[in-house]
């Protein structure tokens, strides 16, 4: 989206007094993204101009936001490259603007790399491992809100819209994942705060230099392996076929492993996790496509892309976690 809530520079000039950022001197709506209203905000303090991102949360409430914003802050202070939320004079990371929760975070340099090569995948893998380790002592807990409990809620809403082969695939995969999620193996997988949506459009690069992960608003606690699987399923696929590109997979996994070595249990759970990650986005895209909407205008993402990826992961084993 873009901008659901319209905000003028005048509105922000009064509002920004609660932050230690000086004056607001420019505000520009950002025309991508589908969840929130985002703006580039320029402030001036002691003659120095700095750019930030102002986000107005359209669907998230004040009760969920501390997990995301505190997590970003926790990670930033441990050297993980993520936007750092700016606290108000009173120490709040999130305050109302036009009646909705809003936050100011630091602006990452660069742009998204939408045609990544092995060098980009290696940088993402290494930073992801660093992020998982840095999140280990994060004190807040929130489940992955798009995890298996949500799959059980969402499936009945989309099933009436599906063809016979789609219905069979969805039912059988949920059944398969219930067994995996209920297994002792799954309980032994290392877990903690995960990004859970680390797609190409949620990472910034300046050339080959990774400048940060952003859009933490699907983060939650889950297995680290699930996060790796979500990331591989987006960064390392041929977008037309869903087939994994071995060179990119190896680059990402080897770089991750060099920072945080995979366990034997993770090797055993890898193929199941790739399927879980494909199912999660197939289902959320179906749900966004079919659920009744109010006045909201959205261009839903294509669910068939993740149906193809899921069928591909079921049919062919992916490259292993270790070479
Ligand atoms: N901290 C940041 N630094 C630089 N640019 C940012 C930052 N946060 C957001 N952006 C820019 O704003 C755009 C939209 O942000 P984001 O993807 O978080 O929006 P969203 O509505 O949550 O989107 P999505 O559709 O991915 O859920 C990004 O593509 C990026 O260009
Ligand atoms: N990354 C998600 C969109 C929500 O951020 C998708 O591609 O379906």
mmCIF file of C-alpha atoms and ligand atoms in Angstrom:
data_model
loop_
_atom_site.group_PDB
_atom_site.id
_atom_site.type_symbol
_atom_site.label_atom_id
_atom_site.label_comp_id
_atom_site.label_asym_id
_atom_site.label_seq_id
_atom_site.Cartn_x
_atom_site.Cartn_y
_atom_site.Cartn_z
ATOM 1 C CA UNK A 1 0.000 0.000 0.000
ATOM 2 C CA UNK A 2 1.207 2.591 0.365
ATOM 3 C CA UNK A 3 -0.611 5.169 2.282
ATOM 4 C CA UNK A 4 -3.974 4.281 3.877
ATOM 5 C CA UNK A 5 -3.915 7.087 6.444
ATOM 6 C CA UNK A 6 -3.106 10.495 5.064
ATOM 7 C CA UNK A 7 -0.863 12.645 7.183
ATOM 8 C CA UNK A 8 0.393 16.125 6.395
ATOM 9 C CA UNK A 9 3.680 17.718 7.372
ATOM 10 C CA UNK A 10 1.628 20.079 9.564
ATOM 11 C CA UNK A 11 0.164 17.103 11.487
ATOM 12 C CA UNK A 12 3.630 15.691 12.063
ATOM 13 C CA UNK A 13 5.200 19.015 13.077
ATOM 14 C CA UNK A 14 3.065 19.177 16.202
ATOM 15 C CA UNK A 15 3.177 15.436 16.887
ATOM 16 C CA UNK A 16 6.966 15.105 16.644
ATOM 17 C CA UNK A 17 7.526 17.375 19.669
ATOM 18 C CA UNK A 18 7.225 14.248 21.842
ATOM 19 C CA UNK A 19 10.383 12.787 20.189
ATOM 20 C CA UNK A 20 13.944 14.097 20.718
ATOM 21 C CA UNK A 21 14.313 14.616 16.961
ATOM 22 C CA UNK A 22 13.960 18.354 16.477
ATOM 23 C CA UNK A 23 11.640 19.648 13.741
ATOM 24 C CA UNK A 24 9.916 17.748 10.964
ATOM 25 C CA UNK A 25 10.991 19.388 7.686
ATOM 26 C CA UNK A 26 9.773 16.943 5.007
ATOM 27 C CA UNK A 27 7.342 14.045 4.721
ATOM 28 C CA UNK A 28 6.889 11.758 1.715
ATOM 29 C CA UNK A 29 4.491 8.795 1.431
ATOM 30 C CA UNK A 30 6.082 5.471 0.391
ATOM 31 C CA UNK A 31 4.165 3.749 -2.369
ATOM 32 C CA UNK A 32 5.001 0.091 -1.678
ATOM 33 C CA UNK A 33 4.010 -2.445 0.967
ATOM 34 C CA UNK A 34 0.514 -3.730 1.650
ATOM 35 C CA UNK A 35 0.138 -3.738 5.433
ATOM 36 C CA UNK A 36 0.885 -0.281 6.804
ATOM 37 C CA UNK A 37 1.143 3.386 5.880
ATOM 38 C CA UNK A 38 4.810 4.338 5.567
ATOM 39 C CA UNK A 39 6.464 7.734 5.088
ATOM 40 C CA UNK A 40 10.010 8.984 4.764
ATOM 41 C CA UNK A 41 10.338 11.694 7.394
ATOM 42 C CA UNK A 42 13.167 14.236 7.433
ATOM 43 C CA UNK A 43 13.945 15.955 10.711
ATOM 44 C CA UNK A 44 16.305 18.773 11.552
ATOM 45 C CA UNK A 45 18.083 19.044 14.873
ATOM 46 C CA UNK A 46 20.872 21.576 15.549
ATOM 47 C CA UNK A 47 21.136 22.262 11.813
ATOM 48 C CA UNK A 48 21.549 18.550 10.958
ATOM 49 C CA UNK A 49 19.015 16.763 8.753
ATOM 50 C CA UNK A 50 18.290 13.046 9.248
ATOM 51 C CA UNK A 51 15.877 10.728 7.450
ATOM 52 C CA UNK A 52 13.616 8.310 9.297
ATOM 53 C CA UNK A 53 10.683 6.063 8.438
ATOM 54 C CA UNK A 54 7.334 6.865 10.032
ATOM 55 C CA UNK A 55 4.933 3.900 10.088
ATOM 56 C CA UNK A 56 1.244 4.068 10.941
ATOM 57 C CA UNK A 57 0.011 0.576 11.778
ATOM 58 C CA UNK A 58 -3.257 -0.107 10.005
ATOM 59 C CA UNK A 59 -4.011 -3.600 11.341
ATOM 60 C CA UNK A 60 -1.870 -4.070 14.440
ATOM 61 C CA UNK A 61 -2.931 -2.836 17.865
ATOM 62 C CA UNK A 62 -1.014 -1.295 20.762
ATOM 63 C CA UNK A 63 -0.957 -4.697 22.498
ATOM 64 C CA UNK A 64 1.045 -6.497 19.758
ATOM 65 C CA UNK A 65 3.460 -3.727 18.836
ATOM 66 C CA UNK A 66 5.800 -3.815 21.870
ATOM 67 C CA UNK A 67 6.963 -7.306 20.837
ATOM 68 C CA UNK A 68 8.003 -6.135 17.354
ATOM 69 C CA UNK A 69 9.424 -2.752 18.296
ATOM 70 C CA UNK A 70 11.259 -3.965 21.424
ATOM 71 C CA UNK A 71 12.648 -6.884 19.402
ATOM 72 C CA UNK A 72 14.022 -4.501 16.757
ATOM 73 C CA UNK A 73 15.569 -2.396 19.490
ATOM 74 C CA UNK A 74 17.042 -5.469 21.233
ATOM 75 C CA UNK A 75 18.559 -6.705 17.955
ATOM 76 C CA UNK A 76 19.871 -3.278 16.931
ATOM 77 C CA UNK A 77 21.722 -2.863 20.218
ATOM 78 C CA UNK A 78 23.386 -6.255 19.607
ATOM 79 C CA UNK A 79 24.755 -5.305 16.209
ATOM 80 C CA UNK A 80 22.079 -6.925 14.024
ATOM 81 C CA UNK A 81 21.329 -4.600 11.108
ATOM 82 C CA UNK A 82 17.681 -3.631 11.609
ATOM 83 C CA UNK A 83 15.842 -0.286 11.844
ATOM 84 C CA UNK A 84 16.096 1.117 15.353
ATOM 85 C CA UNK A 85 12.862 2.499 16.827
ATOM 86 C CA UNK A 86 13.191 5.988 18.285
ATOM 87 C CA UNK A 87 11.694 6.355 21.798
ATOM 88 C CA UNK A 88 9.717 9.450 22.792
ATOM 89 C CA UNK A 89 10.920 11.673 25.659
ATOM 90 C CA UNK A 90 8.711 9.466 27.862
ATOM 91 C CA UNK A 91 10.389 6.277 26.577
ATOM 92 C CA UNK A 92 7.469 5.072 24.411
ATOM 93 C CA UNK A 93 8.287 3.316 21.114
ATOM 94 C CA UNK A 94 4.750 3.606 19.817
ATOM 95 C CA UNK A 95 2.291 6.505 20.185
ATOM 96 C CA UNK A 96 -1.019 7.365 18.495
ATOM 97 C CA UNK A 97 -1.193 9.436 15.337
ATOM 98 C CA UNK A 98 -4.676 10.089 13.939
ATOM 99 C CA UNK A 99 -5.937 7.474 16.422
ATOM 100 C CA UNK A 100 -3.698 4.667 15.146
ATOM 101 C CA UNK A 101 -0.441 3.319 16.589
ATOM 102 C CA UNK A 102 2.606 4.927 14.971
ATOM 103 C CA UNK A 103 6.381 4.585 15.320
ATOM 104 C CA UNK A 104 9.504 6.258 13.982
ATOM 105 C CA UNK A 105 12.432 4.007 13.047
ATOM 106 C CA UNK A 106 15.843 4.681 11.511
ATOM 107 C CA UNK A 107 16.027 4.569 7.722
ATOM 108 C CA UNK A 108 18.124 1.819 6.147
ATOM 109 C CA UNK A 109 20.309 2.785 3.199
ATOM 110 C CA UNK A 110 20.048 1.083 -0.175
ATOM 111 C CA UNK A 111 17.253 -0.844 -1.877
ATOM 112 C CA UNK A 112 15.874 -4.353 -2.110
ATOM 113 C CA UNK A 113 17.806 -6.813 -4.260
ATOM 114 C CA UNK A 114 15.038 -8.508 -6.251
ATOM 115 C CA UNK A 115 17.380 -10.663 -8.388
ATOM 116 C CA UNK A 116 19.773 -12.013 -5.759
ATOM 117 C CA UNK A 117 22.887 -14.033 -6.492
ATOM 118 C CA UNK A 118 24.869 -16.306 -4.138
ATOM 119 C CA UNK A 119 26.744 -13.331 -2.678
ATOM 120 C CA UNK A 120 23.485 -11.719 -1.491
ATOM 121 C CA UNK A 121 22.151 -15.045 -0.186
ATOM 122 C CA UNK A 122 25.345 -15.580 1.820
ATOM 123 C CA UNK A 123 25.013 -12.125 3.407
ATOM 124 C CA UNK A 124 21.371 -12.834 4.339
ATOM 125 C CA UNK A 125 22.241 -16.284 5.755
ATOM 126 C CA UNK A 126 25.022 -14.919 7.967
ATOM 127 C CA UNK A 127 22.891 -12.021 9.282
ATOM 128 C CA UNK A 128 19.937 -14.361 9.912
ATOM 129 C CA UNK A 129 22.112 -16.626 12.081
ATOM 130 C CA UNK A 130 23.440 -13.590 13.932
ATOM 131 C CA UNK A 131 19.856 -12.402 14.453
ATOM 132 C CA UNK A 132 18.755 -15.772 15.887
ATOM 133 C CA UNK A 133 21.662 -15.811 18.349
ATOM 134 C CA UNK A 134 21.069 -12.190 19.355
ATOM 135 C CA UNK A 135 17.378 -12.896 20.028
ATOM 136 C CA UNK A 136 18.107 -15.672 22.526
ATOM 137 C CA UNK A 137 17.907 -13.407 25.584
ATOM 138 C CA UNK A 138 14.951 -11.319 24.343
ATOM 139 C CA UNK A 139 12.536 -11.394 27.291
ATOM 140 C CA UNK A 140 9.146 -10.916 25.550
ATOM 141 C CA UNK A 141 7.203 -13.802 24.073
ATOM 142 C CA UNK A 142 4.648 -13.841 21.307
ATOM 143 C CA UNK A 143 3.819 -16.918 19.250
ATOM 144 C CA UNK A 144 4.157 -16.909 15.470
ATOM 145 C CA UNK A 145 0.655 -15.573 14.723
ATOM 146 C CA UNK A 146 0.746 -17.291 11.300
ATOM 147 C CA UNK A 147 1.760 -20.657 12.768
ATOM 148 C CA UNK A 148 -0.113 -23.972 12.877
ATOM 149 C CA UNK A 149 -2.896 -22.656 15.170
ATOM 150 C CA UNK A 150 -3.698 -20.018 12.526
ATOM 151 C CA UNK A 151 -3.538 -22.609 9.706
ATOM 152 C CA UNK A 152 -6.361 -24.478 11.471
ATOM 153 C CA UNK A 153 -8.433 -21.278 11.598
ATOM 154 C CA UNK A 154 -7.701 -20.152 8.049
ATOM 155 C CA UNK A 155 -8.141 -23.465 6.219
ATOM 156 C CA UNK A 156 -11.959 -23.692 6.678
ATOM 157 C CA UNK A 157 -12.291 -20.120 5.327
ATOM 158 C CA UNK A 158 -10.504 -20.917 2.076
ATOM 159 C CA UNK A 159 -11.492 -24.567 1.445
ATOM 160 C CA UNK A 160 -14.904 -23.718 -0.108
ATOM 161 C CA UNK A 161 -13.056 -21.749 -2.820
ATOM 162 C CA UNK A 162 -10.567 -24.451 -3.781
ATOM 163 C CA UNK A 163 -10.552 -26.964 -6.633
ATOM 164 C CA UNK A 164 -10.454 -30.684 -5.899
ATOM 165 C CA UNK A 165 -6.649 -31.033 -6.326
ATOM 166 C CA UNK A 166 -6.026 -27.901 -4.221
ATOM 167 C CA UNK A 167 -8.338 -29.208 -1.487
ATOM 168 C CA UNK A 168 -6.495 -32.532 -1.431
ATOM 169 C CA UNK A 169 -3.107 -30.820 -1.203
ATOM 170 C CA UNK A 170 -4.173 -28.435 1.566
ATOM 171 C CA UNK A 171 -5.801 -31.157 3.675
ATOM 172 C CA UNK A 172 -2.951 -33.620 3.268
ATOM 173 C CA UNK A 173 -0.241 -31.046 3.978
ATOM 174 C CA UNK A 174 -1.952 -29.790 7.145
ATOM 175 C CA UNK A 175 -2.257 -33.425 8.246
ATOM 176 C CA UNK A 176 1.457 -34.001 7.518
ATOM 177 C CA UNK A 177 2.431 -30.846 9.398
ATOM 178 C CA UNK A 178 0.303 -31.795 12.419
ATOM 179 C CA UNK A 179 2.404 -34.954 12.748
ATOM 180 C CA UNK A 180 5.659 -32.981 12.330
ATOM 181 C CA UNK A 181 4.641 -30.231 14.779
ATOM 182 C CA UNK A 182 3.537 -32.830 17.348
ATOM 183 C CA UNK A 183 6.769 -34.845 17.094
ATOM 184 C CA UNK A 184 9.610 -35.050 19.646
ATOM 185 C CA UNK A 185 11.939 -33.954 16.867
ATOM 186 C CA UNK A 186 10.004 -30.673 16.484
ATOM 187 C CA UNK A 187 10.154 -30.049 20.247
ATOM 188 C CA UNK A 188 13.935 -30.412 20.161
ATOM 189 C CA UNK A 189 14.471 -27.858 17.382
ATOM 190 C CA UNK A 190 16.186 -24.683 18.615
ATOM 191 C CA UNK A 191 13.711 -21.823 18.765
ATOM 192 C CA UNK A 192 13.296 -18.173 19.716
ATOM 193 C CA UNK A 193 12.220 -14.906 18.096
ATOM 194 C CA UNK A 194 12.163 -15.237 14.297
ATOM 195 C CA UNK A 195 11.444 -12.752 11.506
ATOM 196 C CA UNK A 196 9.100 -15.217 9.746
ATOM 197 C CA UNK A 197 8.731 -13.084 6.583
ATOM 198 C CA UNK A 198 12.296 -12.448 5.420
ATOM 199 C CA UNK A 199 11.541 -12.118 1.709
ATOM 200 C CA UNK A 200 13.662 -10.230 -0.836
ATOM 201 C CA UNK A 201 11.535 -7.100 -0.338
ATOM 202 C CA UNK A 202 12.239 -7.043 3.404
ATOM 203 C CA UNK A 203 16.025 -6.718 3.181
ATOM 204 C CA UNK A 204 18.085 -3.735 2.014
ATOM 205 C CA UNK A 205 21.349 -3.915 0.109
ATOM 206 C CA UNK A 206 23.753 -1.221 -0.935
ATOM 207 C CA UNK A 207 25.395 -3.031 -3.858
ATOM 208 C CA UNK A 208 26.553 -6.338 -2.347
ATOM 209 C CA UNK A 209 26.593 -4.948 1.211
ATOM 210 C CA UNK A 210 23.584 -5.899 3.308
ATOM 211 C CA UNK A 211 22.341 -2.814 5.149
ATOM 212 C CA UNK A 212 19.457 -4.315 7.087
ATOM 213 C CA UNK A 213 16.424 -6.540 7.643
ATOM 214 C CA UNK A 214 13.108 -4.737 8.113
ATOM 215 C CA UNK A 215 9.319 -5.269 8.287
ATOM 216 C CA UNK A 216 9.312 -7.281 11.521
ATOM 217 C CA UNK A 217 5.513 -7.218 11.798
ATOM 218 C CA UNK A 218 5.063 -10.976 11.328
ATOM 219 C CA UNK A 219 7.845 -11.812 13.799
ATOM 220 C CA UNK A 220 7.118 -14.250 16.612
ATOM 221 C CA UNK A 221 8.635 -17.156 18.478
ATOM 222 C CA UNK A 222 9.088 -20.274 16.373
ATOM 223 C CA UNK A 223 11.860 -22.652 15.362
ATOM 224 C CA UNK A 224 14.928 -21.028 13.852
ATOM 225 C CA UNK A 225 14.714 -23.685 11.139
ATOM 226 C CA UNK A 226 11.279 -22.399 10.057
ATOM 227 C CA UNK A 227 12.797 -18.927 9.598
ATOM 228 C CA UNK A 228 15.633 -20.393 7.498
ATOM 229 C CA UNK A 229 13.075 -22.303 5.408
ATOM 230 C CA UNK A 230 10.930 -19.184 4.779
ATOM 231 C CA UNK A 231 14.053 -17.312 3.694
ATOM 232 C CA UNK A 232 15.389 -20.075 1.407
ATOM 233 C CA UNK A 233 11.948 -20.549 -0.184
ATOM 234 C CA UNK A 234 11.992 -16.933 -1.314
ATOM 235 C CA UNK A 235 15.655 -15.978 -1.901
ATOM 236 C CA UNK A 236 16.850 -19.187 -3.526
ATOM 237 C CA UNK A 237 13.996 -20.098 -5.904
ATOM 238 C CA UNK A 238 13.506 -19.685 -9.574
ATOM 239 C CA UNK A 239 10.408 -17.465 -9.443
ATOM 240 C CA UNK A 240 8.789 -19.123 -12.486
ATOM 241 C CA UNK A 241 9.041 -22.731 -11.343
ATOM 242 C CA UNK A 242 9.622 -22.686 -7.564
ATOM 243 C CA UNK A 243 12.670 -24.921 -8.132
ATOM 244 C CA UNK A 244 15.575 -24.200 -5.769
ATOM 245 C CA UNK A 245 18.829 -22.897 -7.204
ATOM 246 C CA UNK A 246 21.542 -25.045 -5.644
ATOM 247 C CA UNK A 247 24.245 -22.325 -5.755
ATOM 248 C CA UNK A 248 22.086 -19.805 -3.864
ATOM 249 C CA UNK A 249 20.870 -22.420 -1.349
ATOM 250 C CA UNK A 250 24.437 -23.542 -0.613
ATOM 251 C CA UNK A 251 25.645 -19.948 -0.254
ATOM 252 C CA UNK A 252 22.867 -19.077 2.209
ATOM 253 C CA UNK A 253 23.006 -22.255 4.303
ATOM 254 C CA UNK A 254 26.810 -22.437 4.475
ATOM 255 C CA UNK A 255 27.019 -18.789 5.573
ATOM 256 C CA UNK A 256 24.322 -19.384 8.225
ATOM 257 C CA UNK A 257 26.073 -22.561 9.461
ATOM 258 C CA UNK A 258 29.402 -20.746 9.784
ATOM 259 C CA UNK A 259 27.816 -18.362 12.331
ATOM 260 C CA UNK A 260 25.388 -20.758 14.079
ATOM 261 C CA UNK A 261 26.016 -24.416 13.258
ATOM 262 C CA UNK A 262 22.900 -26.439 12.426
ATOM 263 C CA UNK A 263 22.103 -29.331 14.798
ATOM 264 C CA UNK A 264 21.503 -32.963 13.777
ATOM 265 C CA UNK A 265 17.811 -32.501 14.676
ATOM 266 C CA UNK A 266 17.607 -29.549 12.307
ATOM 267 C CA UNK A 267 19.082 -31.645 9.518
ATOM 268 C CA UNK A 268 16.370 -34.236 10.181
ATOM 269 C CA UNK A 269 13.600 -31.590 10.196
ATOM 270 C CA UNK A 270 14.758 -29.581 7.177
ATOM 271 C CA UNK A 271 12.540 -30.991 4.415
ATOM 272 C CA UNK A 272 9.430 -30.827 6.668
ATOM 273 C CA UNK A 273 10.247 -27.196 7.549
ATOM 274 C CA UNK A 274 10.571 -26.174 3.913
ATOM 275 C CA UNK A 275 7.115 -27.654 3.329
ATOM 276 C CA UNK A 276 5.738 -25.845 6.410
ATOM 277 C CA UNK A 277 7.145 -22.536 5.146
ATOM 278 C CA UNK A 278 5.585 -23.063 1.700
ATOM 279 C CA UNK A 279 2.225 -24.004 3.249
ATOM 280 C CA UNK A 280 2.239 -20.891 5.474
ATOM 281 C CA UNK A 281 2.459 -18.495 2.522
ATOM 282 C CA UNK A 282 0.181 -20.506 0.218
ATOM 283 C CA UNK A 283 -2.483 -20.394 2.922
ATOM 284 C CA UNK A 284 -2.024 -16.713 3.839
ATOM 285 C CA UNK A 285 -2.166 -15.713 0.187
ATOM 286 C CA UNK A 286 -5.339 -17.784 -0.325
ATOM 287 C CA UNK A 287 -6.820 -16.242 2.800
ATOM 288 C CA UNK A 288 -6.012 -12.693 1.659
ATOM 289 C CA UNK A 289 -7.524 -13.471 -1.746
ATOM 290 C CA UNK A 290 -10.798 -15.018 -0.529
ATOM 291 C CA UNK A 291 -11.614 -13.529 2.846
ATOM 292 C CA UNK A 292 -14.297 -10.872 2.722
ATOM 293 C CA UNK A 293 -12.811 -7.408 2.732
ATOM 294 C CA UNK A 294 -14.285 -4.173 3.805
ATOM 295 C CA UNK A 295 -13.430 -0.998 1.979
ATOM 296 C CA UNK A 296 -9.755 -1.879 1.851
ATOM 297 C CA UNK A 297 -8.011 -1.877 -1.496
ATOM 298 C CA UNK A 298 -5.346 -4.497 -1.787
ATOM 299 C CA UNK A 299 -3.526 -6.236 -4.592
ATOM 300 C CA UNK A 300 -3.238 -9.741 -3.180
ATOM 301 C CA UNK A 301 -0.091 -11.765 -3.844
ATOM 302 C CA UNK A 302 -0.495 -14.755 -6.177
ATOM 303 C CA UNK A 303 -1.188 -17.929 -4.123
ATOM 304 C CA UNK A 304 -0.338 -20.276 -7.016
ATOM 305 C CA UNK A 305 3.356 -19.363 -6.653
ATOM 306 C CA UNK A 306 3.432 -20.996 -3.207
ATOM 307 C CA UNK A 307 1.203 -23.881 -4.293
ATOM 308 C CA UNK A 308 3.876 -24.626 -6.932
ATOM 309 C CA UNK A 309 6.639 -24.348 -4.338
ATOM 310 C CA UNK A 310 4.790 -26.670 -1.956
ATOM 311 C CA UNK A 311 4.182 -29.286 -4.678
ATOM 312 C CA UNK A 312 7.840 -29.022 -5.680
ATOM 313 C CA UNK A 313 9.071 -29.511 -2.051
ATOM 314 C CA UNK A 314 6.754 -32.503 -1.612
ATOM 315 C CA UNK A 315 7.921 -34.095 -4.876
ATOM 316 C CA UNK A 316 11.681 -33.428 -4.702
ATOM 317 C CA UNK A 317 14.010 -33.277 -1.714
ATOM 318 C CA UNK A 318 15.760 -29.908 -1.451
ATOM 319 C CA UNK A 319 19.544 -29.654 -1.024
ATOM 320 C CA UNK A 320 20.499 -30.693 2.535
ATOM 321 C CA UNK A 321 21.226 -28.239 5.332
ATOM 322 C CA UNK A 322 24.875 -29.335 5.174
ATOM 323 C CA UNK A 323 26.766 -30.035 1.911
HETATM 324 N N1 LIG B 1 13.473 1.218 7.938
HETATM 325 C C1 LIG B 1 13.362 1.410 6.651
HETATM 326 N N2 LIG B 1 14.375 1.960 5.951
HETATM 327 C C2 LIG B 1 14.269 2.221 4.629
HETATM 328 N N3 LIG B 1 13.165 1.962 3.911
HETATM 329 C C3 LIG B 1 12.108 1.414 4.548
HETATM 330 C C4 LIG B 1 12.152 1.100 5.944
HETATM 331 N N4 LIG B 1 10.950 0.585 6.286
HETATM 332 C C5 LIG B 1 10.202 0.566 5.173
HETATM 333 N N5 LIG B 1 10.882 1.065 4.123
HETATM 334 C C6 LIG B 1 10.391 1.248 2.756
HETATM 335 O O1 LIG B 1 8.985 1.204 2.774
HETATM 336 C C7 LIG B 1 8.485 0.171 1.931
HETATM 337 C C8 LIG B 1 7.283 -0.478 2.563
HETATM 338 O O2 LIG B 1 7.640 -0.992 3.835
HETATM 339 P P1 LIG B 1 7.109 -2.385 4.384
HETATM 340 O O3 LIG B 1 7.498 -3.477 3.454
HETATM 341 O O4 LIG B 1 7.535 -2.505 5.805
HETATM 342 O O5 LIG B 1 5.557 -2.089 4.294
HETATM 343 P P2 LIG B 1 4.367 -3.018 4.579
HETATM 344 O O6 LIG B 1 3.136 -2.264 4.267
HETATM 345 O O7 LIG B 1 4.495 -3.590 5.964
HETATM 346 O O8 LIG B 1 4.636 -4.056 3.467
HETATM 347 P P3 LIG B 1 4.482 -5.596 3.162
HETATM 348 O O9 LIG B 1 3.656 -5.612 1.958
HETATM 349 O O10 LIG B 1 5.901 -6.042 2.834
HETATM 350 O O11 LIG B 1 3.929 -6.255 4.366
HETATM 351 C C9 LIG B 1 9.659 -0.774 1.746
HETATM 352 O O12 LIG B 1 9.609 -1.443 0.527
HETATM 353 C C10 LIG B 1 10.843 0.164 1.833
HETATM 354 O O13 LIG B 1 11.096 0.724 0.569
HETATM 355 N N1 LIG B 2 5.782 -11.921 2.224
HETATM 356 C C1 LIG B 2 4.350 -12.138 2.178
HETATM 357 C C2 LIG B 2 3.578 -10.854 2.275
HETATM 358 C C3 LIG B 2 3.390 -10.361 3.683
HETATM 359 O O1 LIG B 2 4.463 -9.614 4.130
HETATM 360 C C4 LIG B 2 4.000 -12.837 0.871
HETATM 361 O O2 LIG B 2 4.785 -12.722 -0.074
HETATM 362 O O3 LIG B 2 2.960 -13.470 0.803
#
